[in-house]
CSV table of C-alpha atoms and ligand atoms in Angstrom, one decimal:
chain,number,residue,atom,x,y,z
A,505,MET,CA,0.0,0.0,0.0
A,506,VAL,CA,1.1,3.5,-0.8
A,507,SER,CA,1.8,5.7,2.3
A,508,LEU,CA,1.5,9.4,2.3
A,509,LEU,CA,2.9,11.9,4.8
A,510,ILE,CA,0.6,15.0,4.4
A,511,ALA,CA,2.7,18.0,5.3
A,512,THR,CA,0.1,19.8,7.4
A,513,ARG,CA,-1.6,19.9,10.8
A,514,ASN,CA,-4.8,21.3,9.4
A,515,ALA,CA,-7.5,18.7,10.1
A,516,HIS,CA,-9.8,20.3,7.5
A,517,LYS,CA,-7.2,19.8,4.7
A,518,VAL,CA,-6.4,16.2,5.8
A,519,GLY,CA,-10.1,15.3,5.8
A,520,GLU,CA,-10.5,16.6,2.3
A,521,ILE,CA,-7.4,14.8,1.1
A,522,ARG,CA,-8.5,11.5,2.7
A,523,ALA,CA,-12.0,11.7,1.2
A,524,ILE,CA,-10.6,12.2,-2.3
A,525,LEU,CA,-7.8,9.6,-2.2
A,526,GLY,CA,-10.0,6.9,-0.6
A,527,GLU,CA,-9.0,3.7,1.1
A,528,GLY,CA,-6.1,2.7,-1.1
A,529,VAL,CA,-3.7,5.3,0.3
A,530,ARG,CA,-2.6,5.3,3.9
A,531,CYS,CA,-2.5,8.9,5.0
A,532,LEU,CA,-0.4,10.2,7.9
A,533,THR,CA,0.2,13.8,9.0
A,534,LEU,CA,2.8,15.9,10.8
A,535,ASP,CA,1.0,15.0,14.0
A,536,ASP,CA,2.3,11.4,13.5
A,537,PHE,CA,5.9,12.7,13.2
A,538,PRO,CA,6.4,15.1,16.1
A,539,GLY,CA,10.2,15.5,15.3
A,540,ALA,CA,9.6,16.6,11.7
A,541,PRO,CA,11.3,19.9,10.8
A,542,GLU,CA,9.3,23.2,10.3
A,543,VAL,CA,9.9,24.4,6.7
A,544,VAL,CA,10.0,28.1,6.1
A,545,GLU,CA,7.6,29.0,3.2
A,546,ASP,CA,9.4,32.0,1.7
A,547,ALA,CA,9.5,31.0,-2.0
A,548,GLU,CA,8.1,33.4,-4.6
A,549,THR,CA,5.6,30.9,-6.0
A,550,PHE,CA,3.0,28.4,-4.7
A,551,ALA,CA,4.9,25.7,-6.5
A,552,GLY,CA,8.2,26.7,-5.0
A,553,ASN,CA,6.8,26.6,-1.5
A,554,ALA,CA,5.0,23.3,-1.9
A,555,ALA,CA,8.0,21.6,-3.4
A,556,ARG,CA,10.4,23.0,-0.8
A,557,LYS,CA,8.2,21.6,2.0
A,558,ALA,CA,7.7,18.2,0.3
A,559,GLU,CA,11.3,17.8,-0.5
A,560,ALA,CA,12.6,18.8,2.9
A,561,LEU,CA,10.3,16.3,4.6
A,562,ALA,CA,11.1,13.5,2.0
A,563,ARG,CA,14.8,13.9,2.8
A,564,TRP,CA,14.1,13.9,6.5
A,565,LEU,CA,12.1,10.7,6.2
A,566,ALA,CA,14.6,9.0,4.0
A,567,GLU,CA,17.3,9.6,6.6
A,568,ARG,CA,15.1,8.1,9.4
A,569,PRO,CA,13.7,4.7,8.1
A,570,ASN,CA,12.8,3.8,11.7
A,571,VAL,CA,10.3,6.6,12.1
A,572,LYS,CA,8.2,5.3,9.2
A,573,PRO,CA,5.8,2.6,10.4
A,574,GLY,CA,5.5,-0.3,8.0
A,575,THR,CA,8.3,1.1,5.9
A,576,GLU,CA,9.1,-2.3,4.3
A,577,THR,CA,5.6,-2.6,2.8
A,578,GLY,CA,5.5,-0.1,0.0
A,579,GLU,CA,6.2,3.3,-1.5
A,580,TRP,CA,6.3,6.4,0.7
A,581,TYR,CA,5.5,9.8,-0.5
A,582,VAL,CA,5.3,13.3,1.0
A,583,LEU,CA,2.5,15.6,-0.1
A,584,ALA,CA,2.7,19.3,0.6
A,585,ASP,CA,0.4,22.1,-0.6
A,586,ASP,CA,0.5,25.9,-0.9
A,587,SER,CA,-2.5,28.0,-1.9
A,588,GLY,CA,-3.8,31.5,-2.0
A,589,LEU,CA,-5.8,34.2,-3.7
A,590,GLU,CA,-4.7,36.2,-6.8
A,591,VAL,CA,-6.5,39.4,-7.5
A,592,ASP,CA,-6.0,40.8,-11.0
A,593,ALA,CA,-6.5,44.5,-10.1
A,594,LEU,CA,-3.7,44.0,-7.5
A,595,GLN,CA,-1.3,42.4,-10.0
A,596,GLY,CA,-1.8,39.0,-8.5
A,597,ALA,CA,-1.5,40.0,-4.8
A,598,PRO,CA,-1.9,38.7,-2.1
A,599,GLY,CA,-0.6,35.5,-3.9
A,600,VAL,CA,2.0,33.7,-1.8
A,601,HIS,CA,1.4,36.2,1.0
A,602,SER,CA,-2.3,35.4,1.3
A,603,ALA,CA,-2.0,34.1,4.9
A,604,ARG,CA,-0.2,37.2,6.2
A,605,PHE,CA,-1.5,39.9,3.8
A,606,ALA,CA,-2.4,42.4,6.5
A,607,ALA,CA,0.7,41.7,8.5
A,608,LEU,CA,2.9,42.8,5.5
A,609,ASP,CA,2.0,46.4,6.4
A,610,THR,CA,2.7,46.1,10.2
A,611,GLY,CA,5.7,43.7,10.1
A,612,HIS,CA,3.8,41.7,12.7
A,613,PRO,CA,5.2,38.1,12.7
A,614,GLY,CA,3.0,35.2,11.8
A,615,ASN,CA,-0.3,35.0,10.0
A,616,SER,CA,-3.0,37.7,10.1
A,617,SER,CA,-6.6,37.1,11.0
A,618,ALA,CA,-9.0,36.5,8.2
A,619,ALA,CA,-10.9,39.6,9.2
A,620,ASP,CA,-7.8,41.8,8.9
A,621,ASN,CA,-6.9,40.2,5.5
A,622,ASN,CA,-10.4,40.7,4.1
A,623,ALA,CA,-10.5,44.3,5.4
A,624,LYS,CA,-7.2,45.1,3.7
A,625,LEU,CA,-8.4,43.5,0.4
A,626,LEU,CA,-11.7,45.5,0.5
A,627,ARG,CA,-9.7,48.7,1.2
A,628,LEU,CA,-7.4,48.2,-1.7
A,629,LEU,CA,-10.3,47.4,-4.1
A,630,ALA,CA,-12.5,50.3,-2.8
A,631,GLU,CA,-12.3,52.2,-6.2
A,632,VAL,CA,-12.4,49.1,-8.4
A,633,PRO,CA,-15.7,48.4,-10.2
A,634,PRO,CA,-17.3,44.9,-10.1
A,635,VAL,CA,-16.2,43.9,-13.6
A,636,GLU,CA,-12.6,44.5,-12.7
A,637,ARG,CA,-12.6,42.6,-9.5
A,638,THR,CA,-11.6,39.3,-11.1
A,639,ALA,CA,-9.6,36.9,-9.0
A,640,ARG,CA,-8.8,33.2,-8.6
A,641,PHE,CA,-7.8,30.8,-5.9
A,642,ARG,CA,-4.8,28.7,-6.8
A,643,CYS,CA,-3.6,25.5,-5.1
A,644,VAL,CA,-0.4,23.6,-6.0
A,645,LEU,CA,0.3,20.2,-4.5
A,646,ALA,CA,3.8,18.8,-4.5
A,647,LEU,CA,4.2,15.0,-4.3
A,648,THR,CA,7.7,13.7,-3.6
A,649,PRO,CA,8.6,10.0,-3.4
A,650,VAL,CA,10.8,9.4,-0.4
A,651,PRO,CA,14.1,8.2,-1.8
A,652,ARG,CA,15.7,5.0,-0.7
A,653,PHE,CA,19.4,4.6,0.1
A,654,PRO,CA,21.2,2.1,-2.1
A,655,ALA,CA,21.6,-1.4,-0.5
A,656,GLY,CA,24.5,-1.4,1.8
A,657,THR,CA,24.4,2.3,2.5
A,658,ALA,CA,23.3,3.4,6.0
A,659,ALA,CA,20.6,6.1,6.2
A,660,ALA,CA,21.6,8.8,8.6
A,661,PRO,CA,20.8,12.5,9.2
A,662,GLY,CA,22.5,14.7,6.6
A,663,ARG,CA,23.0,11.9,4.1
A,664,ALA,CA,19.9,12.6,1.9
A,665,GLY,CA,21.0,16.1,1.0
A,666,GLU,CA,22.5,15.1,-2.4
A,667,MET,CA,19.8,12.6,-3.4
A,668,VAL,CA,17.9,13.5,-6.6
A,669,LEU,CA,14.2,13.8,-5.9
A,670,ARG,CA,11.4,13.2,-8.4
A,671,THR,CA,8.8,15.8,-7.3
A,672,GLU,CA,5.6,16.1,-9.3
A,673,LEU,CA,3.3,19.1,-9.2
A,674,PHE,CA,-0.5,19.2,-9.5
A,675,GLU,CA,-2.3,22.5,-9.9
A,676,GLY,CA,-5.9,23.5,-9.4
A,677,VAL,CA,-7.5,26.9,-10.1
A,678,CYS,CA,-10.9,28.3,-9.3
A,679,GLU,CA,-11.8,31.5,-11.1
A,680,GLY,CA,-14.1,34.1,-9.6
A,681,ARG,CA,-14.4,37.7,-8.4
A,682,ILE,CA,-14.2,39.7,-5.2
A,683,GLY,CA,-17.5,40.9,-3.7
A,684,LEU,CA,-18.1,44.4,-2.3
A,685,ALA,CA,-18.6,43.2,1.3
A,686,PRO,CA,-18.1,39.9,3.2
A,687,ARG,CA,-21.1,37.5,3.0
A,688,GLY,CA,-21.7,34.1,4.6
A,689,GLN,CA,-20.6,32.2,7.6
A,690,GLY,CA,-18.9,29.1,6.1
A,691,GLY,CA,-15.4,28.3,5.1
A,692,PHE,CA,-12.3,30.2,6.1
A,693,GLY,CA,-9.9,32.9,5.0
A,694,TYR,CA,-11.1,34.9,2.0
A,695,ASP,CA,-14.2,32.8,1.5
A,696,PRO,CA,-16.7,35.5,2.5
A,697,LEU,CA,-15.4,37.7,-0.3
A,698,PHE,CA,-14.9,35.2,-3.1
A,699,ILE,CA,-17.7,34.6,-5.6
A,700,PRO,CA,-16.8,31.7,-7.9
A,701,ALA,CA,-17.4,32.1,-11.6
A,702,GLY,CA,-21.0,31.2,-12.5
A,703,GLN,CA,-22.4,31.9,-9.0
A,704,GLU,CA,-23.8,34.9,-7.2
A,705,ALA,CA,-23.0,33.6,-3.7
A,706,THR,CA,-19.7,33.6,-2.0
A,707,PHE,CA,-17.8,30.4,-1.0
A,708,ALA,CA,-18.8,31.2,2.6
A,709,GLU,CA,-22.5,31.3,1.6
A,710,LEU,CA,-22.3,28.2,-0.7
A,711,GLY,CA,-21.1,26.0,2.1
A,712,GLU,CA,-18.5,23.2,2.2
A,713,ALA,CA,-20.1,20.6,0.0
A,714,ILE,CA,-20.6,22.9,-3.0
A,715,LYS,CA,-17.2,24.6,-2.4
A,716,ASN,CA,-15.4,21.3,-2.4
A,717,ARG,CA,-16.9,20.4,-5.8
A,718,MET,CA,-15.3,23.4,-7.5
A,719,SER,CA,-12.5,24.6,-5.3
A,720,HIS,CA,-8.9,25.0,-6.4
A,721,ARG,CA,-7.8,22.4,-3.8
A,722,SER,CA,-10.3,19.8,-4.9
A,723,ARG,CA,-9.3,20.3,-8.5
A,724,ALA,CA,-5.6,19.8,-7.7
A,725,LEU,CA,-6.5,16.8,-5.5
A,726,ALA,CA,-8.5,15.2,-8.3
A,727,LEU,CA,-5.4,15.3,-10.5
A,728,LEU,CA,-3.3,13.8,-7.7
A,729,GLY,CA,-5.9,11.1,-7.0
A,730,ALA,CA,-5.8,10.1,-10.6
A,731,LYS,CA,-2.0,9.8,-10.4
A,732,LEU,CA,-1.9,7.7,-7.2
A,733,ARG,CA,-4.6,5.3,-8.4
A,734,ASP,CA,-2.7,4.7,-11.7
B,790,IMP,P1,-2.2,27.7,2.9
B,790,IMP,O1,-2.1,27.0,1.6
B,790,IMP,O2,-2.9,27.0,4.0
B,790,IMP,O3,-0.8,28.3,3.3
B,790,IMP,O4,-3.1,29.0,2.7
B,790,IMP,C1,-2.7,30.3,2.5
B,790,IMP,C2,-3.8,31.3,2.7
B,790,IMP,O5,-4.5,31.4,1.5
B,790,IMP,C3,-4.8,31.0,3.7
B,790,IMP,O6,-4.4,31.4,5.0
B,790,IMP,C4,-6.0,31.8,3.2
B,790,IMP,O7,-5.9,33.1,3.6
B,790,IMP,C5,-5.9,31.6,1.7
B,790,IMP,N1,-6.7,30.5,1.2
B,790,IMP,C6,-6.2,29.4,0.7
B,790,IMP,N2,-7.2,28.6,0.3
B,790,IMP,C7,-8.3,29.2,0.7
B,790,IMP,C8,-9.7,28.9,0.6
B,790,IMP,O8,-10.1,27.8,0.1
B,790,IMP,N3,-10.6,29.8,1.0
B,790,IMP,C9,-10.2,31.0,1.5
B,790,IMP,N4,-8.9,31.3,1.7
B,790,IMP,C10,-8.0,30.5,1.2
């Protein structure tokens, strides 16, 4: 059986990934690997951040065969994601800075609250008419097979640094536009402001089931699921 370390502690994301991948893939998360390193997400693209995370964890796992339960029984992969909102009138911002968009102005460390991020977005778009408020959510998933050391070579910390990794990327996009005011109670982040193409309601009003049918994350996951079921 294929085993997947999902590089997140976000239970919502893990549930979504498990539901799409089904029974054939054993899913573990960072909660199952308390010693796993924190990876800084400071790349300039979603793909760069996702690959950086997946590859750092794949090398870490390769060097520690004993921390992988059932390691003899099949392929191991690391799955990492990065996602965010791109607003055309803001030249693609907040982009990779989506989680800490408001904090960019204050220098405050860590992520900003969704309320602060949404307030900043509305402020920057105050003069922008509805037809020019086009935007999209983008999600990139990086899947990295955990490399194996050649027979007779001992795995040890620091030894996987030079190993060549075969990372694959899967991208999902959901087009839409930014509303004039927050609406709805569901979802998280920018959901109360994001109206997907073909709808009049925001993601936060549409609710999880409908959002999951069209979201950037579910589209990227569908591509990944097809690959893992091959
Ligand atoms: P990450 O991929 O968890 O790092 O997400 C980065 C940020 O993008 C989140 O903190 C949210 O602000 C935003 N974001 C990503 N996906 C969504 C979504 O589905 N709805 C609303 N906001 C999102």
